[in-house]
Tab-separated table of C-alpha atoms in Angstrom:
chain	number	residue	atom	x	y	z
A	21	MET	CA	121.898	66.875	212.166
A	22	GLU	CA	123.970	64.956	214.296
A	23	ASN	CA	127.774	65.156	214.237
A	24	GLY	CA	129.394	63.952	211.236
A	25	VAL	CA	125.933	62.361	210.067
A	26	SER	CA	124.033	63.554	206.739
A	27	ASP	CA	120.855	64.878	207.061
A	28	ASN	CA	119.279	66.399	203.864
A	29	GLY	CA	122.579	66.536	201.965
A	30	VAL	CA	124.574	68.291	204.703
A	31	CYS	CA	127.331	66.969	207.053
A	32	SER	CA	128.966	68.495	209.978
A	33	SER	CA	131.644	67.603	212.348
A	34	GLU	CA	132.301	69.076	216.006
A	35	SER	CA	135.687	69.873	217.240
A	36	VAL	CA	136.603	69.225	221.126
A	37	ASN	CA	136.172	72.778	221.475
A	38	GLY	CA	132.735	72.881	220.162
A	39	GLY	CA	133.164	74.535	216.980
A	40	GLN	CA	131.497	73.432	213.777
A	41	ASP	CA	132.301	72.538	210.139
A	42	VAL	CA	129.483	72.217	207.886
A	43	TRP	CA	129.897	70.993	203.990
A	44	SER	CA	128.001	68.962	201.315
A	45	SER	CA	127.821	65.030	202.010
A	46	LYS	CA	127.843	64.534	198.089
A	47	GLU	CA	131.763	64.230	197.700
A	48	SER	CA	131.822	65.565	194.370
A	49	ASP	CA	130.454	69.043	195.845
A	50	SER	CA	132.657	68.747	199.024
A	51	LEU	CA	135.790	68.369	196.772
A	52	SER	CA	134.755	71.428	194.641
A	53	ALA	CA	133.779	73.475	197.361
A	54	ASP	CA	136.384	76.046	197.646
A	55	HIS	CA	134.811	79.262	199.358
A	56	LEU	CA	135.384	79.098	203.290
A	57	VAL	CA	132.386	80.937	205.053
A	58	VAL	CA	133.140	81.951	208.740
A	59	MET	CA	130.801	82.828	210.924
A	60	VAL	CA	131.047	84.500	214.229
A	61	ASN	CA	128.978	84.500	217.172
A	62	GLY	CA	128.212	87.326	219.754
A	63	ILE	CA	128.492	87.970	223.466
A	64	MET	CA	127.758	84.927	225.566
A	65	GLY	CA	127.131	82.934	222.164
A	66	SER	CA	128.598	79.813	220.730
A	67	SER	CA	128.986	78.145	217.226
A	68	THR	CA	125.440	76.753	217.411
A	69	ASP	CA	123.998	80.130	217.091
A	70	TRP	CA	124.642	79.984	213.454
A	71	ARG	CA	123.728	76.342	212.862
A	72	TYR	CA	120.778	76.850	210.957
A	73	ALA	CA	122.202	79.591	208.771
A	74	ALA	CA	125.268	77.414	208.129
A	75	GLU	CA	123.061	74.255	207.228
A	76	GLN	CA	121.259	76.850	205.042
A	77	PHE	CA	124.278	77.462	203.213
A	78	VAL	CA	125.357	74.184	202.386
A	79	LYS	CA	122.044	73.380	201.291
A	80	ARG	CA	121.801	76.170	198.583
A	81	LEU	CA	125.481	76.120	197.724
A	82	PRO	CA	126.525	72.681	198.248
A	83	ASP	CA	129.435	72.682	195.613
A	84	LYS	CA	130.464	76.180	196.438
A	85	VAL	CA	131.032	76.577	200.224
A	86	PHE	CA	132.593	75.144	203.202
A	87	VAL	CA	131.259	76.902	206.616
A	88	HIS	CA	133.268	77.061	209.868
A	89	CYS	CA	131.289	78.111	212.773
A	90	SER	CA	133.761	79.766	215.103
A	91	GLU	CA	134.807	77.923	218.461
A	92	ARG	CA	137.343	79.926	219.861
A	93	ASN	CA	135.210	82.856	221.608
A	94	VAL	CA	132.403	81.309	223.136
A	95	SER	CA	130.423	81.940	226.442
A	96	LYS	CA	132.587	83.787	229.018
A	97	LEU	CA	135.496	84.042	226.513
A	98	THR	CA	133.562	86.710	224.848
A	99	LEU	CA	134.083	89.114	227.409
A	100	ASP	CA	137.952	89.229	226.933
A	101	GLY	CA	138.202	92.313	224.557
A	102	VAL	CA	137.697	92.489	220.810
A	103	ASP	CA	141.362	92.462	220.417
A	104	VAL	CA	141.959	88.935	222.212
A	105	MET	CA	139.169	87.483	220.490
A	106	GLY	CA	140.253	88.842	217.224
A	107	ASP	CA	143.615	87.294	217.647
A	108	ARG	CA	141.854	83.752	218.618
A	109	LEU	CA	139.783	83.580	215.660
A	110	ALA	CA	142.838	84.804	213.246
A	111	GLU	CA	144.454	81.824	214.680
A	112	GLU	CA	141.496	79.562	214.323
A	113	ILE	CA	141.113	80.767	210.730
A	114	LEU	CA	144.510	79.949	209.757
A	115	GLU	CA	144.020	76.206	211.479
A	116	VAL	CA	141.173	75.676	209.190
A	117	ILE	CA	142.858	77.002	206.185
A	118	GLN	CA	145.951	74.743	206.805
A	119	ARG	CA	143.563	71.580	207.023
A	120	LYS	CA	141.766	72.650	203.686
A	121	PRO	CA	143.971	73.279	201.388
A	122	ASN	CA	141.512	73.431	198.597
A	123	LEU	CA	140.470	76.618	199.834
A	124	ARG	CA	140.753	79.508	197.342
A	125	LYS	CA	138.147	82.027	198.691
A	126	ILE	CA	136.900	83.388	202.101
A	127	SER	CA	133.822	85.213	203.630
A	128	PHE	CA	132.888	86.048	206.856
A	129	VAL	CA	128.984	86.312	208.344
A	130	ALA	CA	129.089	87.646	211.908
A	131	HIS	CA	126.474	88.503	214.500
A	132	SER	CA	126.539	91.549	216.919
A	133	VAL	CA	130.118	91.924	218.573
A	134	GLY	CA	131.126	89.175	216.203
A	135	GLY	CA	131.376	91.793	213.437
A	136	LEU	CA	134.065	93.792	215.464
A	137	VAL	CA	136.141	90.596	216.218
A	138	ALA	CA	135.848	89.439	212.299
A	139	ARG	CA	137.150	92.953	211.788
A	140	TYR	CA	139.835	92.988	214.187
A	141	ALA	CA	140.928	89.165	212.871
A	142	ILE	CA	140.836	90.302	209.014
A	143	GLY	CA	143.080	93.265	209.970
A	144	LYS	CA	145.580	90.869	211.248
A	145	LEU	CA	145.185	88.266	208.282
A	146	TYR	CA	145.295	90.725	205.824
A	147	ARG	CA	148.332	90.567	203.622
A	148	PRO	CA	148.882	93.473	201.026
A	149	PRO	CA	149.306	92.641	197.091
A	150	GLU	CA	152.861	91.675	196.249
A	151	THR	CA	154.686	94.467	194.031
A	152	GLU	CA	155.313	91.969	191.518
A	153	GLN	CA	151.708	90.867	191.055
A	154	LEU	CA	150.583	94.822	190.543
A	155	GLU	CA	153.264	95.140	187.928
A	156	ALA	CA	152.565	92.465	186.124
A	157	PRO	CA	150.342	93.023	182.790
A	158	SER	CA	147.066	91.317	182.102
A	159	THR	CA	145.780	89.879	179.076
A	160	ASN	CA	144.726	93.408	178.076
A	161	GLY	CA	147.848	95.154	178.591
A	162	GLN	CA	146.801	96.961	181.686
A	163	PRO	CA	148.091	96.320	185.220
A	164	GLN	CA	146.400	93.625	187.105
A	165	GLU	CA	144.611	95.269	190.254
A	166	SER	CA	144.674	93.335	193.517
A	167	SER	CA	143.389	93.747	196.771
A	168	GLY	CA	145.193	91.408	198.997
A	169	THR	CA	144.415	88.500	200.819
A	170	ILE	CA	142.906	87.437	203.940
A	171	GLY	CA	144.874	84.266	205.433
A	172	GLY	CA	146.126	83.842	201.701
A	173	LEU	CA	142.580	83.456	200.460
A	174	GLU	CA	140.619	85.903	198.259
A	175	PRO	CA	138.185	88.035	200.201
A	176	VAL	CA	134.768	88.046	198.868
A	177	ASN	CA	131.912	88.895	201.409
A	178	PHE	CA	132.177	90.683	204.570
A	179	VAL	CA	128.653	90.382	206.293
A	180	THR	CA	127.685	91.625	209.512
A	181	VAL	CA	124.219	90.984	211.511
A	182	ALA	CA	123.133	93.673	214.134
A	183	THR	CA	126.732	94.845	214.751
A	184	PRO	CA	127.344	97.894	216.836
A	185	HIS	CA	130.117	99.489	214.548
A	186	LEU	CA	129.815	102.962	216.039
A	187	GLY	CA	130.290	101.389	219.286
A	188	SER	CA	127.894	101.601	222.274
A	189	ARG	CA	128.460	104.542	224.224
A	190	GLY	CA	125.791	107.130	224.532
A	191	ASN	CA	123.756	108.827	221.934
A	192	LYS	CA	121.067	106.320	222.429
A	193	GLN	CA	123.081	103.493	220.713
A	194	VAL	CA	121.547	101.163	223.048
A	195	PRO	CA	118.079	100.761	223.365
A	196	PHE	CA	117.311	99.369	226.599
A	197	LEU	CA	119.044	102.213	228.047
A	198	PHE	CA	116.127	104.294	226.978
A	199	GLY	CA	118.262	107.128	225.526
A	200	LEU	CA	118.640	108.883	228.810
A	201	THR	CA	121.952	110.644	229.201
A	202	ALA	CA	122.347	109.858	232.917
A	203	ILE	CA	121.758	106.150	232.682
A	204	GLU	CA	123.941	106.273	229.454
A	205	LYS	CA	126.844	107.932	231.526
A	206	ILE	CA	126.416	105.503	234.598
A	207	ALA	CA	126.611	102.355	232.082
A	208	SER	CA	129.679	103.581	230.491
A	209	LEU	CA	131.346	103.811	234.202
A	210	ILE	CA	130.192	100.455	235.035
A	211	ILE	CA	130.324	98.362	232.298
A	212	HIS	CA	133.672	96.701	232.876
A	213	TRP	CA	131.998	95.233	235.878
A	214	ILE	CA	129.673	93.243	233.519
A	215	LEU	CA	131.014	92.663	230.156
A	216	ARG	CA	134.622	93.113	231.303
A	217	ARG	CA	137.160	94.227	228.872
A	218	THR	CA	134.550	93.855	225.841
A	219	GLY	CA	132.513	96.409	227.870
A	220	GLU	CA	135.144	98.645	227.658
A	221	HIS	CA	135.595	98.230	223.993
A	222	LEU	CA	132.085	98.480	223.232
A	223	PHE	CA	131.425	101.473	225.371
A	224	MET	CA	135.136	103.147	224.233
A	225	THR	CA	136.198	103.262	227.545
A	226	ASP	CA	139.202	101.801	227.174
A	227	ASP	CA	142.690	103.207	227.475
A	228	ASP	CA	145.305	101.243	226.554
A	229	GLY	CA	148.588	103.027	227.426
A	230	GLY	CA	147.010	106.418	226.467
A	231	LYS	CA	145.832	105.130	223.048
A	232	PRO	CA	142.496	106.278	221.604
A	233	PRO	CA	139.705	103.567	221.777
A	234	LEU	CA	140.225	100.178	220.037
A	235	VAL	CA	136.847	100.909	217.924
A	236	GLN	CA	138.035	104.358	217.004
A	237	ARG	CA	141.917	102.784	216.077
A	238	MET	CA	140.202	100.154	213.909
A	239	ILE	CA	139.226	102.696	211.360
A	240	GLU	CA	142.658	103.220	210.175
A	241	ASP	CA	145.592	100.365	209.491
A	242	GLN	CA	147.581	100.349	212.594
A	243	GLY	CA	151.279	99.043	212.095
A	244	GLU	CA	150.720	95.376	211.564
A	245	TYR	CA	146.889	95.266	211.716
A	246	TYR	CA	145.489	96.317	208.455
A	247	PHE	CA	141.887	97.269	209.753
A	248	MET	CA	141.060	99.269	206.881
A	249	SER	CA	142.778	97.508	204.109
A	250	ALA	CA	141.099	94.206	205.055
A	251	LEU	CA	137.589	95.509	204.931
A	252	LYS	CA	138.151	97.634	201.688
A	253	SER	CA	139.652	94.041	200.020
A	254	PHE	CA	136.470	92.442	200.280
A	255	LYS	CA	134.266	92.534	196.772
A	256	ARG	CA	131.296	93.102	199.277
A	257	ARG	CA	130.693	94.894	202.496
A	258	VAL	CA	127.071	94.352	204.054
A	259	VAL	CA	125.099	95.492	207.189
A	260	TYR	CA	121.906	94.013	208.343
A	261	SER	CA	120.293	95.806	211.038
A	262	ASN	CA	117.444	95.895	213.215
A	263	VAL	CA	115.301	98.790	212.624
A	264	ASP	CA	113.345	98.543	216.082
A	265	TYR	CA	113.026	96.168	219.139
A	266	ASP	CA	116.679	95.262	219.122
A	267	HIS	CA	117.327	96.338	222.884
A	268	PHE	CA	121.075	95.514	222.490
A	269	VAL	CA	122.181	97.186	219.360
A	270	GLY	CA	120.731	100.342	217.939
A	271	TRP	CA	120.000	100.905	214.177
A	272	ARG	CA	122.232	103.761	214.010
A	273	THR	CA	125.309	102.139	215.173
A	274	SER	CA	124.561	98.795	213.423
A	275	SER	CA	123.714	100.330	209.976
A	276	ILE	CA	126.487	102.838	209.880
A	277	ARG	CA	124.318	106.150	209.651
A	278	ARG	CA	123.954	109.585	211.170
A	279	ILE	CA	120.600	110.209	212.594
A	280	ASN	CA	119.505	112.395	209.738
A	281	GLU	CA	120.555	109.571	207.451
A	282	LEU	CA	117.908	106.983	208.831
A	283	PRO	CA	115.738	106.164	205.810
A	284	LYS	CA	111.836	105.948	206.246
A	285	TRP	CA	110.526	102.528	206.050
A	286	GLU	CA	107.146	100.829	205.653
A	287	ASP	CA	106.512	97.131	205.117
A	288	ALA	CA	108.322	94.678	203.291
A	289	VAL	CA	109.570	95.605	200.076
A	290	ASN	CA	109.961	92.121	198.616
A	291	GLU	CA	107.150	89.352	199.321
A	292	LYS	CA	109.894	86.792	199.421
A	293	TYR	CA	111.659	88.443	202.329
A	294	PRO	CA	108.902	89.814	204.605
A	295	HIS	CA	110.956	91.151	207.312
A	296	ILE	CA	113.436	93.321	204.896
A	297	VAL	CA	111.966	96.772	204.858
A	298	TYR	CA	114.619	98.894	203.359
A	299	GLU	CA	117.930	98.405	201.036
A	300	GLU	CA	120.394	100.764	199.714
A	301	ARG	CA	123.921	100.755	198.643
A	302	CYS	CA	126.288	103.415	199.774
A	303	LYS	CA	129.389	104.383	197.751
A	304	GLY	CA	132.362	105.427	199.554
A	305	THR	CA	133.232	108.769	200.137
A	306	ASP	CA	136.444	110.369	198.594
A	307	SER	CA	137.546	111.838	201.965
A	308	GLU	CA	140.780	110.451	202.958
A	309	LYS	CA	141.322	112.227	205.913
A	310	ILE	CA	138.859	112.469	209.011
A	311	GLU	CA	138.291	116.133	209.754
A	312	PRO	CA	137.710	116.606	213.538
A	313	THR	CA	134.207	117.622	214.919
A	314	SER	CA	133.533	120.935	216.864
A	315	ALA	CA	134.629	120.655	220.463
A	316	GLU	CA	131.037	122.224	221.378
A	317	VAL	CA	129.763	118.547	220.379
A	318	SER	CA	130.108	115.890	223.295
A	319	TYR	CA	132.647	113.267	223.313
A	320	PRO	CA	130.235	110.492	222.300
A	321	ALA	CA	128.976	112.451	219.405
A	322	ARG	CA	132.029	113.460	218.349
A	323	LEU	CA	133.593	109.874	218.382
A	324	GLU	CA	130.395	108.725	216.361
A	325	GLU	CA	131.110	111.091	213.907
A	326	GLU	CA	134.626	109.999	213.299
A	327	LEU	CA	133.547	106.445	213.213
A	328	VAL	CA	130.804	107.225	210.642
A	329	THR	CA	132.996	109.222	208.430
A	330	GLY	CA	135.811	106.682	208.716
A	331	LEU	CA	134.013	103.603	207.654
A	332	SER	CA	132.012	105.734	204.918
A	333	ARG	CA	134.879	105.883	203.230
A	334	LEU	CA	134.058	102.372	201.602
A	335	SER	CA	131.142	101.200	199.906
A	336	TRP	CA	128.341	99.269	201.776
A	337	GLU	CA	125.162	97.428	201.130
A	338	LYS	CA	122.788	98.188	203.881
A	339	VAL	CA	119.705	96.148	204.496
A	340	ASP	CA	117.214	97.084	207.193
A	341	VAL	CA	114.977	94.588	209.036
A	342	SER	CA	111.870	94.848	211.190
A	343	PHE	CA	110.004	92.268	213.024
A	344	HIS	CA	107.475	94.819	214.552
A	345	LYS	CA	104.765	92.320	213.539
A	346	SER	CA	106.320	89.318	215.359
A	347	ARG	CA	105.088	87.943	218.396
A	348	GLN	CA	108.578	87.409	219.283
A	349	ARG	CA	109.827	90.897	218.207
A	350	LEU	CA	111.386	91.794	221.686
A	351	ALA	CA	113.775	88.925	220.822
A	352	ALA	CA	114.968	90.920	217.532
A	353	HIS	CA	118.419	90.662	217.913
A	354	SER	CA	118.428	86.859	218.047
A	355	ILE	CA	115.715	86.535	215.538
A	356	ILE	CA	117.798	88.362	212.656
A	357	GLN	CA	120.375	85.299	212.682
A	358	VAL	CA	117.768	82.783	213.870
A	359	LYS	CA	119.805	81.847	216.812
A	360	ASP	CA	117.254	78.987	217.817
A	361	HIS	CA	116.004	77.193	214.522
A	362	THR	CA	112.600	76.751	216.489
A	363	ALA	CA	112.209	80.098	218.603
A	364	HIS	CA	113.599	82.456	215.782
A	365	ILE	CA	112.637	80.874	212.562
A	366	GLU	CA	110.763	83.800	211.517
A	367	GLY	CA	114.387	85.479	210.712
A	368	ALA	CA	114.604	82.809	207.925
A	369	ASP	CA	114.022	85.339	205.016
A	370	VAL	CA	116.934	87.199	206.655
A	371	ILE	CA	119.130	84.204	205.828
A	372	ASP	CA	117.713	83.614	202.559
A	373	HIS	CA	118.729	86.955	201.320
A	374	ILE	CA	122.083	86.791	202.840
A	375	ILE	CA	122.634	83.714	200.539
A	376	ASP	CA	120.650	85.251	197.582
A	377	HIS	CA	122.939	87.992	197.616
A	378	PHE	CA	126.094	85.897	198.521
A	379	GLN	CA	128.922	86.298	195.846
A	380	THR	CA	130.626	83.011	195.344
């Protein structure tokens, strides 16, 4: 699919900054599509990382979705930090909404650290429901429920793919460090040399004026940043996780689970999705306050427990993926999003699963 040219019913345009809009070539479909799907890349990525998925979304849901593959955080810009990237993404989304006045709904599909960036951005874009709207009676005489808006749009799906929601610090969260405590400690000390500010956020070694690590702060609303209220406002929250062979993001951190909560899995649970090996729906807990863990537990373990507890206050759909039979299994972190439509096409069933369960 070339820039602006229709291919199998799909059109696209590319901005000077590299972002891509993808929509149906049929005018009646494009006019009725009122659901903005924002796709966010990971570290050292670009908008093209989601090209295959974007095209599939429009082919399958031509009169429903308008897809925007984010452009503001690409290549070395992905090393500037989750907060800086989140602010950029929020600004970019508002610009898209401004030039597409027919949009009514919004969803996110984000890969790797892009999931954290998207969480930061929605925290900035969230607006609480207006008091007048809450007090207005519905047709059945009961007060209407409203969960607020994201950039003025109705939030629907928040989907992350191989995102380190619990960070990457210690406790075997980054598989290529082999789970060796000594190596993990060294990594946390030098990561800022490699991944700069983003590395500090992922390994939770950042200290902005004595504040807790950013990833830890993002499990609560913080001033004008409604991190948890924004996440709660979505009708669906979904995490797709590699159970093995993802050398950058471990299974626990991407699936928001404690080690004793990791399920036993076998082969595919559905022939249509040969690489989906486990699915579950987790209800949100009733805990309003996060209880501190014992001081005898290591700092990384305490942080992880706090993050799991905080995020588990919301309901999640959890989808576990394995490419253990694939020749390209060592590239699982890229296959799961079909980063390259040729080399990583084995992950196509994961994209199908995302679309088949997508609420429009």
